[in-house]
Tab-separated table of C-alpha atoms in Angstrom:
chain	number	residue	atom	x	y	z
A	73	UNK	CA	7.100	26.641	118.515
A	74	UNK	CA	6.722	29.691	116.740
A	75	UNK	CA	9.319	32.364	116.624
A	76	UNK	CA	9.120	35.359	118.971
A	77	UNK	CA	12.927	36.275	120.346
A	78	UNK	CA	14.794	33.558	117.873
A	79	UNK	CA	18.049	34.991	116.974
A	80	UNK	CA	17.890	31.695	114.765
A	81	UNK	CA	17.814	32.723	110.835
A	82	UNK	CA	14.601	32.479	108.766
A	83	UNK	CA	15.107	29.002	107.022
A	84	UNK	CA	14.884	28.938	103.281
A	85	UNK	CA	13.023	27.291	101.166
A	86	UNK	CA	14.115	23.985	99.943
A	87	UNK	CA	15.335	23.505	96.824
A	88	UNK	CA	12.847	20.919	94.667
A	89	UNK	CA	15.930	19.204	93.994
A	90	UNK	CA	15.913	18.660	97.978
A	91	UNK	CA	12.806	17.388	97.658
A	92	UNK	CA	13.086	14.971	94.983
A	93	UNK	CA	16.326	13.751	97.023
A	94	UNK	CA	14.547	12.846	100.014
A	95	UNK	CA	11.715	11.431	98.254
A	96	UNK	CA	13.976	8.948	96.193
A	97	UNK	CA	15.801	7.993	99.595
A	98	UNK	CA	12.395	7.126	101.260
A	99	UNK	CA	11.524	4.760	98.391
A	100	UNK	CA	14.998	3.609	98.704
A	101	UNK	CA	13.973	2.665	102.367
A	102	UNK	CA	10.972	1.098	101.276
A	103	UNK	CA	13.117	-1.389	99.400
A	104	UNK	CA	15.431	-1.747	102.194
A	105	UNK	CA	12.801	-2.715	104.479
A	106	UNK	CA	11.058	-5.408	102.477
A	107	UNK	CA	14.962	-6.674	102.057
A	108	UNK	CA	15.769	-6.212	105.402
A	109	UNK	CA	12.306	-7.953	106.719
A	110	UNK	CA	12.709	-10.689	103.684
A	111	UNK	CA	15.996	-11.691	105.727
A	112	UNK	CA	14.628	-11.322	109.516
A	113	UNK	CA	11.416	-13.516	108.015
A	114	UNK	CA	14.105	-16.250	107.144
A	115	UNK	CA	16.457	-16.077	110.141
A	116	UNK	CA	16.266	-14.083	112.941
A	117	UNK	CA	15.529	-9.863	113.249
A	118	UNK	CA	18.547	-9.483	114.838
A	119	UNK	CA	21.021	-11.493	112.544
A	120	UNK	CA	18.831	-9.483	109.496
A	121	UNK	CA	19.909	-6.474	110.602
A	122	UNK	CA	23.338	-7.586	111.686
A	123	UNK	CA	24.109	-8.450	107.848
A	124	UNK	CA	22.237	-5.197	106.726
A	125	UNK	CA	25.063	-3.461	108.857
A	126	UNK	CA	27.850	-5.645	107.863
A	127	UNK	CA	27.692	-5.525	104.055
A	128	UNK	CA	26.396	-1.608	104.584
A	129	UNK	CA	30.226	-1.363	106.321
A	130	UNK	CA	31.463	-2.931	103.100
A	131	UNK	CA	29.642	-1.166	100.650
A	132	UNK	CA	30.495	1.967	101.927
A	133	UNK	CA	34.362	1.515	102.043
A	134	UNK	CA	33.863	0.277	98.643
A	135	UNK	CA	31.980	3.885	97.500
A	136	UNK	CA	34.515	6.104	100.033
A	137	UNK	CA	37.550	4.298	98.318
A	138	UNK	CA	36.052	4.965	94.314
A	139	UNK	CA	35.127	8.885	95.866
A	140	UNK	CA	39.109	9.295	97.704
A	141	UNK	CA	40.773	7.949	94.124
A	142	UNK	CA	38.421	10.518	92.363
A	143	UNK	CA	38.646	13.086	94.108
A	144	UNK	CA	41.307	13.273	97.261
A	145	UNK	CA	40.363	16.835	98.062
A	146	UNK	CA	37.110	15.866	99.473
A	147	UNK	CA	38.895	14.175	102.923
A	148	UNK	CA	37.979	16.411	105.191
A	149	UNK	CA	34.490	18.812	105.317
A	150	UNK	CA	34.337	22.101	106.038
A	151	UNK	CA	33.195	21.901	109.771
A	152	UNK	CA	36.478	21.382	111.707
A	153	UNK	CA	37.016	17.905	113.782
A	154	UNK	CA	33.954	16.189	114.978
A	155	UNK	CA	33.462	15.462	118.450
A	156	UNK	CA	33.436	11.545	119.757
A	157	UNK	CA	30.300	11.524	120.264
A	158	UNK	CA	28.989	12.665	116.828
A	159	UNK	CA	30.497	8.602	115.874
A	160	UNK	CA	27.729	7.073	117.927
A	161	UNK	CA	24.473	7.263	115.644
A	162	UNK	CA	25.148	3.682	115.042
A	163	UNK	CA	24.524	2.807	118.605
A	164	UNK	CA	20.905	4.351	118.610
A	165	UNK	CA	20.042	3.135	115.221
A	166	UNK	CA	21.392	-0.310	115.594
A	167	UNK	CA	18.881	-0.168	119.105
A	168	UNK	CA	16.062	1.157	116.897
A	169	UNK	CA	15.907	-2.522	115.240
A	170	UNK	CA	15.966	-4.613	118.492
A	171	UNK	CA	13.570	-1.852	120.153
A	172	UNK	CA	11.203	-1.636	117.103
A	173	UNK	CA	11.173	-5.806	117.224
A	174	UNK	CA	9.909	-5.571	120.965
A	175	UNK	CA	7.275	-3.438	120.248
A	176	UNK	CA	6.305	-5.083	116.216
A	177	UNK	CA	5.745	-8.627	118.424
A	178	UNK	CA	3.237	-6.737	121.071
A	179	UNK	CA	-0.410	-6.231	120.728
A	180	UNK	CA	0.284	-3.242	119.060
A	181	UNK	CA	1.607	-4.823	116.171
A	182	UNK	CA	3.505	-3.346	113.086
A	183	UNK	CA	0.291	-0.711	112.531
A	184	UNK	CA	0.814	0.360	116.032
A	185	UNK	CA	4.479	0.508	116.189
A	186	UNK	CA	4.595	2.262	113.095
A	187	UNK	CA	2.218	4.642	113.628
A	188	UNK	CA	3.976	5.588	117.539
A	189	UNK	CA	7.177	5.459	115.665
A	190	UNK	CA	6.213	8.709	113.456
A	191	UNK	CA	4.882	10.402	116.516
A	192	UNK	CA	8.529	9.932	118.574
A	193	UNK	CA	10.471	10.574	114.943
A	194	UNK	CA	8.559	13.743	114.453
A	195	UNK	CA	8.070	15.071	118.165
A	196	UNK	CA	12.240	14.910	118.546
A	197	UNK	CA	12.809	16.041	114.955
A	198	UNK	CA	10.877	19.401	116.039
A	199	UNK	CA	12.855	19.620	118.997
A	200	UNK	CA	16.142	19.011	117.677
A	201	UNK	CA	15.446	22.024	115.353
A	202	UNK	CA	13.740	24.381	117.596
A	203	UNK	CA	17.180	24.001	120.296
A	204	UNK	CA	19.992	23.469	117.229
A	205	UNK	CA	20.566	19.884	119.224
A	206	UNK	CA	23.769	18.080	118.734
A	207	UNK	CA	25.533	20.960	116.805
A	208	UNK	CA	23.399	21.215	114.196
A	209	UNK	CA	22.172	24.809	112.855
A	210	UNK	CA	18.760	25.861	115.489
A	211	UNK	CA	16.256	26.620	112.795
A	212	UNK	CA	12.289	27.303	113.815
A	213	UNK	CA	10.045	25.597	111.392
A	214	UNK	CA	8.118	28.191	109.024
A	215	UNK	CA	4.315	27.915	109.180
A	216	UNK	CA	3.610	25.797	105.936
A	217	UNK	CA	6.622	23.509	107.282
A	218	UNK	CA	4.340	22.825	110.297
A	219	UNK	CA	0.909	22.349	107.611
A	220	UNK	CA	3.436	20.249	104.815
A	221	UNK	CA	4.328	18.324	108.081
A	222	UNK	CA	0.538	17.724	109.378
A	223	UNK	CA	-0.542	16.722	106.113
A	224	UNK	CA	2.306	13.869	105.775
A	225	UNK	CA	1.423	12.498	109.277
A	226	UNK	CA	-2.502	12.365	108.544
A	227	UNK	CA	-1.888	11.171	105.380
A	228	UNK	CA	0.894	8.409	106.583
A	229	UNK	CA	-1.090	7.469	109.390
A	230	UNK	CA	-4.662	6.750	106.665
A	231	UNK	CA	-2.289	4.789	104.961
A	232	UNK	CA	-0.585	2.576	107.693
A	233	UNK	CA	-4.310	2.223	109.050
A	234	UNK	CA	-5.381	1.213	105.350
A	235	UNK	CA	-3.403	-1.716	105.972
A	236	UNK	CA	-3.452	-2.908	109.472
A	237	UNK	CA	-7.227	-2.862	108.799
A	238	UNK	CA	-7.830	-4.323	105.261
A	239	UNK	CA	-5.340	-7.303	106.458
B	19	UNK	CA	1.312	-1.641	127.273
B	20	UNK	CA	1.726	1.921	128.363
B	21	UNK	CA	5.752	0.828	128.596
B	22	UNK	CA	4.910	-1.251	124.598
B	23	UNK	CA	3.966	2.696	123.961
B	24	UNK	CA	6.467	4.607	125.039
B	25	UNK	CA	9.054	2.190	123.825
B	26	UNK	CA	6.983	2.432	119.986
B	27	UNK	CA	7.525	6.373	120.944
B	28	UNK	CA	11.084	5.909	121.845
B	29	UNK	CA	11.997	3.760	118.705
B	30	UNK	CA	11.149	7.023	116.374
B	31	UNK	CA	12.767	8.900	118.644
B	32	UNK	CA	15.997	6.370	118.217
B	33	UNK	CA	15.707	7.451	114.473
B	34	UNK	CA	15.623	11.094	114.619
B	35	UNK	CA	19.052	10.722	117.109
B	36	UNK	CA	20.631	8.758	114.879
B	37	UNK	CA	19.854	10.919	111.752
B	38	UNK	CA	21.172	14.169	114.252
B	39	UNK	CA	24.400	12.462	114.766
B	40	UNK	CA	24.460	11.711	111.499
B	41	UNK	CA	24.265	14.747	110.170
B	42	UNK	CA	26.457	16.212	112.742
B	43	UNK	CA	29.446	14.311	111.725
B	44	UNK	CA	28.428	14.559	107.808
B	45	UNK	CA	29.178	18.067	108.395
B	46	UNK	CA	32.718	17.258	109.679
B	47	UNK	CA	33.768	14.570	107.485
B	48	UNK	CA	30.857	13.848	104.247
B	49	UNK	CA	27.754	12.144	104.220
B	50	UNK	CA	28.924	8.710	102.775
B	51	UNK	CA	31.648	8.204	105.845
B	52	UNK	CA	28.828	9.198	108.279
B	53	UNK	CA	26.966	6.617	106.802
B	54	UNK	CA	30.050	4.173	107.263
B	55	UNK	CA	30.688	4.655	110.891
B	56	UNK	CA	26.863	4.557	111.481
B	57	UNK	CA	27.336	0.889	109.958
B	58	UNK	CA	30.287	0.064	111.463
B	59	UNK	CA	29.233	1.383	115.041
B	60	UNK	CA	25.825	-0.545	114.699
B	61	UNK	CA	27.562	-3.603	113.270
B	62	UNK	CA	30.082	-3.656	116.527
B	63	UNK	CA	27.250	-3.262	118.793
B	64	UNK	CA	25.119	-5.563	117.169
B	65	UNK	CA	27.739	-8.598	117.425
B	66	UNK	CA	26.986	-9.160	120.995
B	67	UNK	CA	23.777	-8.696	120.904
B	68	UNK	CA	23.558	-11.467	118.378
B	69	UNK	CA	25.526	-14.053	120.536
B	70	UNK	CA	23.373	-13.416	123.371
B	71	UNK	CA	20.150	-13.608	121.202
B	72	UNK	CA	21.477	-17.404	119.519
B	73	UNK	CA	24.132	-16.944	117.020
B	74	UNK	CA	26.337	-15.035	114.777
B	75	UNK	CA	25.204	-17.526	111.915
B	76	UNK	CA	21.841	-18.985	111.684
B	77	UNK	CA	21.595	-22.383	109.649
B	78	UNK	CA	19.002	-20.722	107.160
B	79	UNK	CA	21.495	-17.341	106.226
B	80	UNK	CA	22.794	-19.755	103.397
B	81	UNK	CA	19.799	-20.161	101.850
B	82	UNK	CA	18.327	-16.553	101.792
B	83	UNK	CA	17.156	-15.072	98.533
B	84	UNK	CA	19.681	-12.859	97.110
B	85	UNK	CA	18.028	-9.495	97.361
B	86	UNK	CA	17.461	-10.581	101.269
B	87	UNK	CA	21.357	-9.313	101.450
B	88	UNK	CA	20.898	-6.220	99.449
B	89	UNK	CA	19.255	-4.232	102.364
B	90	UNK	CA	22.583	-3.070	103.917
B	91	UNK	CA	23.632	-1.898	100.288
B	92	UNK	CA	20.716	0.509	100.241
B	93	UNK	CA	20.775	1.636	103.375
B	94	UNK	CA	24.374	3.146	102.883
B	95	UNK	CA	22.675	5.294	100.606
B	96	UNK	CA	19.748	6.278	102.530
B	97	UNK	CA	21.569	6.808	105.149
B	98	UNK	CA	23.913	9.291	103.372
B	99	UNK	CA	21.064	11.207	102.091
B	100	UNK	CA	20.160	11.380	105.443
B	101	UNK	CA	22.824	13.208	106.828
B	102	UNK	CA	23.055	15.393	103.124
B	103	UNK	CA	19.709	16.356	103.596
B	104	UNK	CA	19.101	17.349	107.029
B	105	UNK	CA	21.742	20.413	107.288
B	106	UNK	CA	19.654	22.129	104.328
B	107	UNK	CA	16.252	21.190	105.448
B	108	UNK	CA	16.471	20.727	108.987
B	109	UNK	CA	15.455	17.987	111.360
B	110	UNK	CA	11.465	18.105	110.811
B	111	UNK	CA	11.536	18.453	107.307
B	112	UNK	CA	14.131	15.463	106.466
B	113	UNK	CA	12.114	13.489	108.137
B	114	UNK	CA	8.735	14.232	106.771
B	115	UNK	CA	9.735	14.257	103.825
B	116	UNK	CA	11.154	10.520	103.835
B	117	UNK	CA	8.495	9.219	105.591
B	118	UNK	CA	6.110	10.932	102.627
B	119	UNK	CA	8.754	8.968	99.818
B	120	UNK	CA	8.539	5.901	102.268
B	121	UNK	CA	4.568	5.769	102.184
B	122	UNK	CA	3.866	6.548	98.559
B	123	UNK	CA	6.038	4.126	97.526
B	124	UNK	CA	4.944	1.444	99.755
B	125	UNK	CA	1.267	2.140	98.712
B	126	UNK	CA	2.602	1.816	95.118
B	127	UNK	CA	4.072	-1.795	96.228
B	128	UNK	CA	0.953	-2.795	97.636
B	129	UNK	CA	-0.949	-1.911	94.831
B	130	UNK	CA	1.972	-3.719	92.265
B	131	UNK	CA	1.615	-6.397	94.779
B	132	UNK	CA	-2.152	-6.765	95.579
B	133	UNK	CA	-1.506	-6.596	99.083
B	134	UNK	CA	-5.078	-5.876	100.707
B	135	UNK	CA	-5.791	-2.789	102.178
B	136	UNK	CA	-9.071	-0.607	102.415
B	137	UNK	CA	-8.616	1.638	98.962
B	138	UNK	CA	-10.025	5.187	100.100
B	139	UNK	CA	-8.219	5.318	103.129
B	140	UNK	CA	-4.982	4.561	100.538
B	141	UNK	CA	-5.970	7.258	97.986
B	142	UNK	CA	-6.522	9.955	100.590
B	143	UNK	CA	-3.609	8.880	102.323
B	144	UNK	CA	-1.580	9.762	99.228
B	145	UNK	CA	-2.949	13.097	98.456
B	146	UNK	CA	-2.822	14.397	101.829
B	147	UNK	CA	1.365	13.594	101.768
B	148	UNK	CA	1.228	14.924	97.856
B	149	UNK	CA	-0.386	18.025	99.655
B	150	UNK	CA	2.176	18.486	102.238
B	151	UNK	CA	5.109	17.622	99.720
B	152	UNK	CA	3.759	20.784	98.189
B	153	UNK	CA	3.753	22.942	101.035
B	154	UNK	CA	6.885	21.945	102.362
B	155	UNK	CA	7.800	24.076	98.665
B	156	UNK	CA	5.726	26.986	99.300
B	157	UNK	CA	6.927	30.192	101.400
């Protein structure tokens, strides 16, 4: 994992207002979650997150179209066309709902599935970044990326075990 | 229950390819239209999967709480800062740090909420992702 004949760049470091970014959006997916779960409690997992990608669809038009009359420069990013396939992570995260419902409804429950969900999100996360997968930039973790990242899975697994245990 | 495993495995792995293709197309386009073809594509393949699964409509949609429909609203987002994020911190870090928003505010709602849950196990939970929020700052 570590860097020996990497002609990849040393990453930076990220900018605290990075941080705070990604820390807001994982709250934000805490709320989306209990929504999301509020509506597969009531009718069905499927249909929950069926609506959840409907009025997402709408939402978003709603926020491109206020963004295009605001600003009509910002059409087209800086990295050229994107290839077909770059339009598919819908497919794979639309499968991550019925997959993750298989696995929630097995003995292994939501502590279970959670906790094997990190492990899969975190093993292909390093990978991605250590090959530059999918066209993004190849970028080999620094040392206290690979501690910060320890830390969060110890610390998210004692937590997701708080629960599954204290229930 | 090995297969139960490997498909837990395979459903993180679903998120970190989704977030990668994501981000790949953010860079072509922006993050908030790679966060409306990731709803659009899911919604189109998640039609048929509905019909075979019962129906488009279930009786009880009517009747769900209003905030039960705001999930898709907030996902835009997160899934925009998704693909923002993970060309300037890369893969691993996007998604540790997240998951490390994700978990402290949870623990927050299940403390709001009195959800029950062995406390230590909570507390250290929380320091150990304040620890590595700190770290992932550090050169």
């Amino acid at each position: 994992m570590v860097a020996r004949t990497s002609s990849a760049e040393a990453p930076r470091r990220p900018h605290p207002l990075e941080i705070l970014a990604a820390l807001c959006a994982g709250s934000l997916l805490t709320l989306m979650l209990l929504s999301n779960g509020m509506m597969a409690a009531h009718t069905t997992p499927i249909f929950a997150s069926l609506t959840a990608h409907g009025v997402g669809s709408l939402v978003a038009v709603l926020l491109l179209g206020v963004f295009w009359v605001r600003r009509p420069a910002l059409r087209r990013g800086p990295g050229g066309r994107a290839p077909l396939w770059a339009y598919l992570g819908g497919i794979s995260g639309a499968l991550t709902v019925v997959v993750s419902t298989v696995v929630v409804n097995s003995s292994l429950a939501l502590t279970g599935t959670m906790a094997l969900g990190l492990a899969g999100q975190v093993a292909l996360a390093l990978i991605f970044d250590a090959t530059g997968a999918l066209g993004l930039e190849r970028r080999l973790p620094r040392r206290n990326d690979l501690l910060a990242l320890a830390a969060i899975i110890v610390g998210t697994l004692l937590i997701i075990f708080a629960r599954g245990s204290g229930a | 229950m090995i297969w139960m495993v490997l498909l837990g495995i395979g459903s993180g792995m679903l998120v970190s390819l989704s977030r990668q293709l994501n981000g790949r197309l953010a860079l072509s386009t922006s993050a908030m239209q790679s966060s409306f073809w990731n709803h659009l594509v899911g919604f189109v393949v998640l039609v048929p999967c509905a019909l075979l699964a019962g129906s488009l409509w279930p009786a009880e949609a009517v009747s769900a709480h209003w905030f039960a429909w705001a999930g898709g609203a907030i996902g835009v987002v997160f899934v925009a800062s998704g693909s923002w994020l993970i060309p300037r911190l890369g893969a691993a870090l996007t998604g540790g740090l997240l998951v490390a928003g994700q978990m402290l505010s949870s623990v927050a709602f299940d403390l709001l909420r009195g959800v029950d849950a062995i406390l230590w196990m909570q507390i250290s939970g929380v320091a150990l992702i304040l620890l590595g929020v700190y770290l992932s700052r550090r050169g």
